[in-house]
Tab-separated table of C-alpha atoms in Angstrom:
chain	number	residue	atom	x	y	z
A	1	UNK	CA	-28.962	27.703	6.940
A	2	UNK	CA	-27.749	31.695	6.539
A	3	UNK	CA	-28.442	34.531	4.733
A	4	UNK	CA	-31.464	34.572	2.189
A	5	UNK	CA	-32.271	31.446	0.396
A	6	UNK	CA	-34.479	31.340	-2.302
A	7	UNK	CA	-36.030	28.665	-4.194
A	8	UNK	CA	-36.703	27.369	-6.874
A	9	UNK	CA	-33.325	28.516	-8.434
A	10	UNK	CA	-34.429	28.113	-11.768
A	11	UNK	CA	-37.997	27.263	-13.271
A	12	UNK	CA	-39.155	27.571	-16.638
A	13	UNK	CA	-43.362	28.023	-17.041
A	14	UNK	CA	-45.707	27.859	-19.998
A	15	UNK	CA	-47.565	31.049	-19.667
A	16	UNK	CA	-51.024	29.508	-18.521
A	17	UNK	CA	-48.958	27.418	-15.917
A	18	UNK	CA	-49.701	28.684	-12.107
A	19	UNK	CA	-46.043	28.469	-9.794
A	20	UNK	CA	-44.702	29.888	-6.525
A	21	UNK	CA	-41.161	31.573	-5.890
A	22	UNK	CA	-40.492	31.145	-2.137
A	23	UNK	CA	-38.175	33.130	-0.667
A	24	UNK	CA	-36.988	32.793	3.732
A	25	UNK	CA	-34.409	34.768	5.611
A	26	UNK	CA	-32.462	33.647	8.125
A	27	UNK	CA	-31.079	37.352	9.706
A	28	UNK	CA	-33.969	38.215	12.202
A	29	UNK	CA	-35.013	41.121	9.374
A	30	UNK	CA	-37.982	43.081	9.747
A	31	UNK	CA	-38.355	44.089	5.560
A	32	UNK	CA	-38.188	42.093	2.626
A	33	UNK	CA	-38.381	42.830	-0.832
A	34	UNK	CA	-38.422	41.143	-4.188
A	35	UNK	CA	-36.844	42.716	-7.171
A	36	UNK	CA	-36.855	41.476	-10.653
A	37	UNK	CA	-33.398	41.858	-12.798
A	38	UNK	CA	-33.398	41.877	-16.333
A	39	UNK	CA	-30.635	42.287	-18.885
A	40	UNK	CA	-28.855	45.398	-19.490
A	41	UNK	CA	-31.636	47.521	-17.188
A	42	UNK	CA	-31.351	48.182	-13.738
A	43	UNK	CA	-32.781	46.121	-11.064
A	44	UNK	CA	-36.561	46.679	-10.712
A	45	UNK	CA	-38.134	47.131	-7.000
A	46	UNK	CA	-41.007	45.523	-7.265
A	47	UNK	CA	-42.571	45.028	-3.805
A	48	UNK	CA	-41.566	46.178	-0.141
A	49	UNK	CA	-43.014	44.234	3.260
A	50	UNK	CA	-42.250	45.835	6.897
A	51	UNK	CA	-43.095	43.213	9.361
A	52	UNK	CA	-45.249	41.342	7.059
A	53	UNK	CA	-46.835	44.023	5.402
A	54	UNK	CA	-47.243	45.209	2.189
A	55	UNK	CA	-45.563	48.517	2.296
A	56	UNK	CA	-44.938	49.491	-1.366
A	57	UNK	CA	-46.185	48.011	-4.970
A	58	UNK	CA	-44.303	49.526	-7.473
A	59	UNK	CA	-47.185	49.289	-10.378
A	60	UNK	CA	-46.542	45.318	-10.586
A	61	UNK	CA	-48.647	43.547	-13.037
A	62	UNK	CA	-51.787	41.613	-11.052
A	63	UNK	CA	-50.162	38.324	-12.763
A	64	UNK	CA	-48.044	38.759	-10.131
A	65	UNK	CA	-48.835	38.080	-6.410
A	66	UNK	CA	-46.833	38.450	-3.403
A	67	UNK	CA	-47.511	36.927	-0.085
A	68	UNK	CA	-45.599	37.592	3.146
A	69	UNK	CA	-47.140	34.997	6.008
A	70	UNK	CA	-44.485	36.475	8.991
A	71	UNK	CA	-41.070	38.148	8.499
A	72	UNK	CA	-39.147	35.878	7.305
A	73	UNK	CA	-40.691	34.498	4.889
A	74	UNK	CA	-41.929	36.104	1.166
A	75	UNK	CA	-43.298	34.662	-1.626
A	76	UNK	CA	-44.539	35.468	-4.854
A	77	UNK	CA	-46.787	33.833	-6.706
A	78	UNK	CA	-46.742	33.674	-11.056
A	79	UNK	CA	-50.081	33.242	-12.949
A	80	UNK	CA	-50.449	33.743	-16.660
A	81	UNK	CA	-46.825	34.883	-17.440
A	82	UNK	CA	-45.820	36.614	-20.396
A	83	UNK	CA	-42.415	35.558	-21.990
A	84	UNK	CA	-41.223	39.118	-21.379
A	85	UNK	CA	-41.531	38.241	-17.142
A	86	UNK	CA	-38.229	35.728	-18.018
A	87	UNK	CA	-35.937	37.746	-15.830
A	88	UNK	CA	-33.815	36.770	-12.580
A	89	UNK	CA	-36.174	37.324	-9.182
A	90	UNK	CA	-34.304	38.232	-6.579
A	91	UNK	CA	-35.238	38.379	-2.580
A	92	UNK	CA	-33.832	40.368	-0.264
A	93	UNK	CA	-34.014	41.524	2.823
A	94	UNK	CA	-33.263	44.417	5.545
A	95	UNK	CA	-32.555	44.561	9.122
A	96	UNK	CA	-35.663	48.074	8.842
A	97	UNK	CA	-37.422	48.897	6.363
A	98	UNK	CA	-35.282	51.574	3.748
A	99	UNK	CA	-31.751	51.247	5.512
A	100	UNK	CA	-30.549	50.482	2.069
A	101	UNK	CA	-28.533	47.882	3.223
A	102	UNK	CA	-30.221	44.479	1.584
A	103	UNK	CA	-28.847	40.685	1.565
A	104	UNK	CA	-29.540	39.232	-1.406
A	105	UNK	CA	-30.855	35.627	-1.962
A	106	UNK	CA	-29.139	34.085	-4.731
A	107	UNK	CA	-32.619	34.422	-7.150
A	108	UNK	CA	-34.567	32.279	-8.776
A	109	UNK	CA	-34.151	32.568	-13.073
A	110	UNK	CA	-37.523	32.730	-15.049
A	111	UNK	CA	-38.125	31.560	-17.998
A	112	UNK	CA	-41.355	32.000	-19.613
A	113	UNK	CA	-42.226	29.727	-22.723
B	1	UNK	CA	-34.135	61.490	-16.781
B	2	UNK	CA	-33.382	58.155	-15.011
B	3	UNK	CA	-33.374	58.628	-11.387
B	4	UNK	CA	-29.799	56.781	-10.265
B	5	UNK	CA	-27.038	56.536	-13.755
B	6	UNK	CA	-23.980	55.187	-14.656
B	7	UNK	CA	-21.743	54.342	-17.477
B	8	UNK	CA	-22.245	50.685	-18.018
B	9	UNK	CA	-18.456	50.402	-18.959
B	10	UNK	CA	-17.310	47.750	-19.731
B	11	UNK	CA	-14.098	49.966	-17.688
B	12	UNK	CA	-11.131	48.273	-17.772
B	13	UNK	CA	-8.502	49.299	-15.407
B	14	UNK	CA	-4.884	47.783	-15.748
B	15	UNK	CA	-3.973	45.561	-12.073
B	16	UNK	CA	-2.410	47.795	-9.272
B	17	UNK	CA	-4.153	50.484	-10.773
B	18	UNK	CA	-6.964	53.276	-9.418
B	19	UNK	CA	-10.888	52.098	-10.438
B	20	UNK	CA	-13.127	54.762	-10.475
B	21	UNK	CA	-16.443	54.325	-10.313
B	22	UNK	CA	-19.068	57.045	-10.561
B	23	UNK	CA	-22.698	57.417	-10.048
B	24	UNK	CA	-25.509	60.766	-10.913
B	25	UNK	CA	-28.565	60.269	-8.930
B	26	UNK	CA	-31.958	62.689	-9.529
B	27	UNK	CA	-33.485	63.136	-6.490
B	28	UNK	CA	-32.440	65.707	-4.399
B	29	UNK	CA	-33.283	65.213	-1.210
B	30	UNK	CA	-32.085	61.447	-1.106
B	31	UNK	CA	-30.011	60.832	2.206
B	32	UNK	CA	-28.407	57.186	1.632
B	33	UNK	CA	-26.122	56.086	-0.926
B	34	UNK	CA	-24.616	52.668	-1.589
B	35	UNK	CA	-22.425	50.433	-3.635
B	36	UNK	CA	-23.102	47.035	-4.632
B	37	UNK	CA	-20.659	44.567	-6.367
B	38	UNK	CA	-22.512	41.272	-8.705
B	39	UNK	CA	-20.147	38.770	-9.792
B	40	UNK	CA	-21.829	37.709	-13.047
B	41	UNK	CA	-24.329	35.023	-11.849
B	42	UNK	CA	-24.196	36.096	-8.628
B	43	UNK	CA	-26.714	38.209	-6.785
B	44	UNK	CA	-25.624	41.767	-5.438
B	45	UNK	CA	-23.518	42.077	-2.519
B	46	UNK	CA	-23.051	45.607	-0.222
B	47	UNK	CA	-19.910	46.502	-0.063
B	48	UNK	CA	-19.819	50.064	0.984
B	49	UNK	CA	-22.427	53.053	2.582
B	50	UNK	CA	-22.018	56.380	2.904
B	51	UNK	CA	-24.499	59.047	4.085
B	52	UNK	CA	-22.909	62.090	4.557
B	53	UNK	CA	-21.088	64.600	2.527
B	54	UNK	CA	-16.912	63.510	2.008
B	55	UNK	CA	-15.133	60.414	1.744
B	56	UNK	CA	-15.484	56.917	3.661
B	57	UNK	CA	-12.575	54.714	3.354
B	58	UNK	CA	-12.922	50.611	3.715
B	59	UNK	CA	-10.149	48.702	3.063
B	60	UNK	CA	-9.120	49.177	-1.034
B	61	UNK	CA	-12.456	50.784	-1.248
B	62	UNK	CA	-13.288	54.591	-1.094
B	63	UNK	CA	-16.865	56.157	-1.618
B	64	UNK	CA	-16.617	59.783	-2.126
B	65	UNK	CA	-20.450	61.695	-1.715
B	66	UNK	CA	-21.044	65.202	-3.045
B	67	UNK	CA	-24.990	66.183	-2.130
B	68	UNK	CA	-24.381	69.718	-4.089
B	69	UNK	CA	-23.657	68.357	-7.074
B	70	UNK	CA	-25.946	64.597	-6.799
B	71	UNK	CA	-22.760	62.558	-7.367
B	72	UNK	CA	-21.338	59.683	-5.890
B	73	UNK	CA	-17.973	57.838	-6.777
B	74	UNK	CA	-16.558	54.577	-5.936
B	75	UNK	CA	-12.714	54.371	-5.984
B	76	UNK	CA	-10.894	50.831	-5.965
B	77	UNK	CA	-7.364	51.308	-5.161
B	78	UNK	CA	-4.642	48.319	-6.128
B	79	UNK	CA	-7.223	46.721	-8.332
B	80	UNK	CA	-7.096	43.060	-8.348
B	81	UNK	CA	-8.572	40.460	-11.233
B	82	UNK	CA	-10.968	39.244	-8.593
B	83	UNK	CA	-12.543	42.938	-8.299
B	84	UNK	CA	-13.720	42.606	-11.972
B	85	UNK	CA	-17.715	42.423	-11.351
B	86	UNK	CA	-20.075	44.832	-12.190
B	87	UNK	CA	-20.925	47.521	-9.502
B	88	UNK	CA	-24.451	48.543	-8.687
B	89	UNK	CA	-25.030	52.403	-6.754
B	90	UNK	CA	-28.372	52.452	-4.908
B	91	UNK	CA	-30.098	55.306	-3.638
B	92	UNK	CA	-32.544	55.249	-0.722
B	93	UNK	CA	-34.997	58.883	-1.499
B	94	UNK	CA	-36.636	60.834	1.456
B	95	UNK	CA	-39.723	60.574	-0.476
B	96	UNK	CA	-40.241	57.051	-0.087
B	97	UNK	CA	-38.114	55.222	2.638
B	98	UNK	CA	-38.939	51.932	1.136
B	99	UNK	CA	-37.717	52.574	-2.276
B	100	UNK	CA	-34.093	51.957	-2.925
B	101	UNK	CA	-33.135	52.407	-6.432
B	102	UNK	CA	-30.268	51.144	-8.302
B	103	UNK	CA	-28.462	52.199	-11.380
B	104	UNK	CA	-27.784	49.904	-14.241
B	105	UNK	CA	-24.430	48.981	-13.010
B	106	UNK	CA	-20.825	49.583	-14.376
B	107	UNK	CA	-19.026	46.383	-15.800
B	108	UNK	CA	-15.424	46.987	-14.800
B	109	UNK	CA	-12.817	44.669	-15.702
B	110	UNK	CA	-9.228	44.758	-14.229
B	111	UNK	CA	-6.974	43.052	-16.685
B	112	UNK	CA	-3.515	41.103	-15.418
């Protein structure tokens, strides 16, 4: 496989339900970073890792929880959703961290019940 | 004052034609600028940089960067149906090298 792959590509949670959003790279890239995209606002930054660490948590909920085991892989784990977290989470990754230039994974859509 | 803006369009531009794209960022001292194109249900895909004042030229495309005034364009010349997506300007600040924002995105739709 290439690029960024991300899975599951689409998941839909009860908001006591506990699930995973797993995220590898494929591009020998030392950052990743998850994002959340919602519609009609611009794409959120919500956490940075440089060589599998956390770097930058922009004021993410704690229902939230990202993991980073090495480089190239990211996850983030969901816990007690509210519907308002439905959204399209999307991975990416750099070759450093803030070059600015990101592969995207494809994303994984959200849907909270 | 949102930190990176744009006119979320929709623009539509007739085929053949000029696109441009433009893009107001906040934060003075950012260094790095970029475009991103998202085919709707697609993730975002780079498609141009540009980090110093002037204009970069790829292909059809053309950023144009203007520190002074915190603008950046994006100019699509001979605009083709498959460049109707919606484009995306990021902004990497010197105040945190981690953070890359993007704007809302312009729709822009190039009609046969």
């Amino acid at each position: 496989e290439t690029g960024v792959t991300q899975t599951p590509r689409h998941l839909v949670m009860g908001m006591t339900n506990k699930k995973s959003l797993k995220c590898e790279q494929h591009l020998g890239h030392n950052a990743m970073y998850w994002y959340k995209q919602s519609a009609k606002k611009p794409l959120e930054l919500m956490f940075v890792y440089n060589f599998k660490e956390q770097t930058e948590n922009n004021s993410v909920p704690s229902r939230f929880s990202p993991e980073c085991p090495n480089s190239s892989h990211l996850f983030l784990h969901l816990h007690t959703l509210q519907p308002e977290d439905s959204a399209l989470y999307l991975c990416a990754s750099s070759q450093d961290l803030g070059t600015g230039e990101l592969f995207f994974g494809e994303g994984s859509r959200l849907t909270v019940l | 004052q949102k930190e990176v803006e744009q006119n979320s369009g929709p623009l539509s531009v007739p085929e053949g034609a000029i696109a441009s794209l433009n893009c107001t960022y906040s934060d003075r001292v950012s260094q790095s600028f970029f475009w991103y194109r998202q085919y709707s249900g697609k993730s975002p895909e780079l498609i141009m940089s540009i980090y110093s004042n002037g204009d970069k030229e790829d292909g059809r495309f053309t950023a144009q960067l203007n520190k002074a005034s915190q603008y950046v364009s994006l100019l699509i010349r001979d605009s083709q149906p498959s460049d109707s997506a919606t484009y995306l300007c990021a902004v990497n600040g010197y105040s945190s090298a981690s953070k890359i924002i993007f704007g809302s995105g312009t729709r822009l739709s190039i009609r046969p």
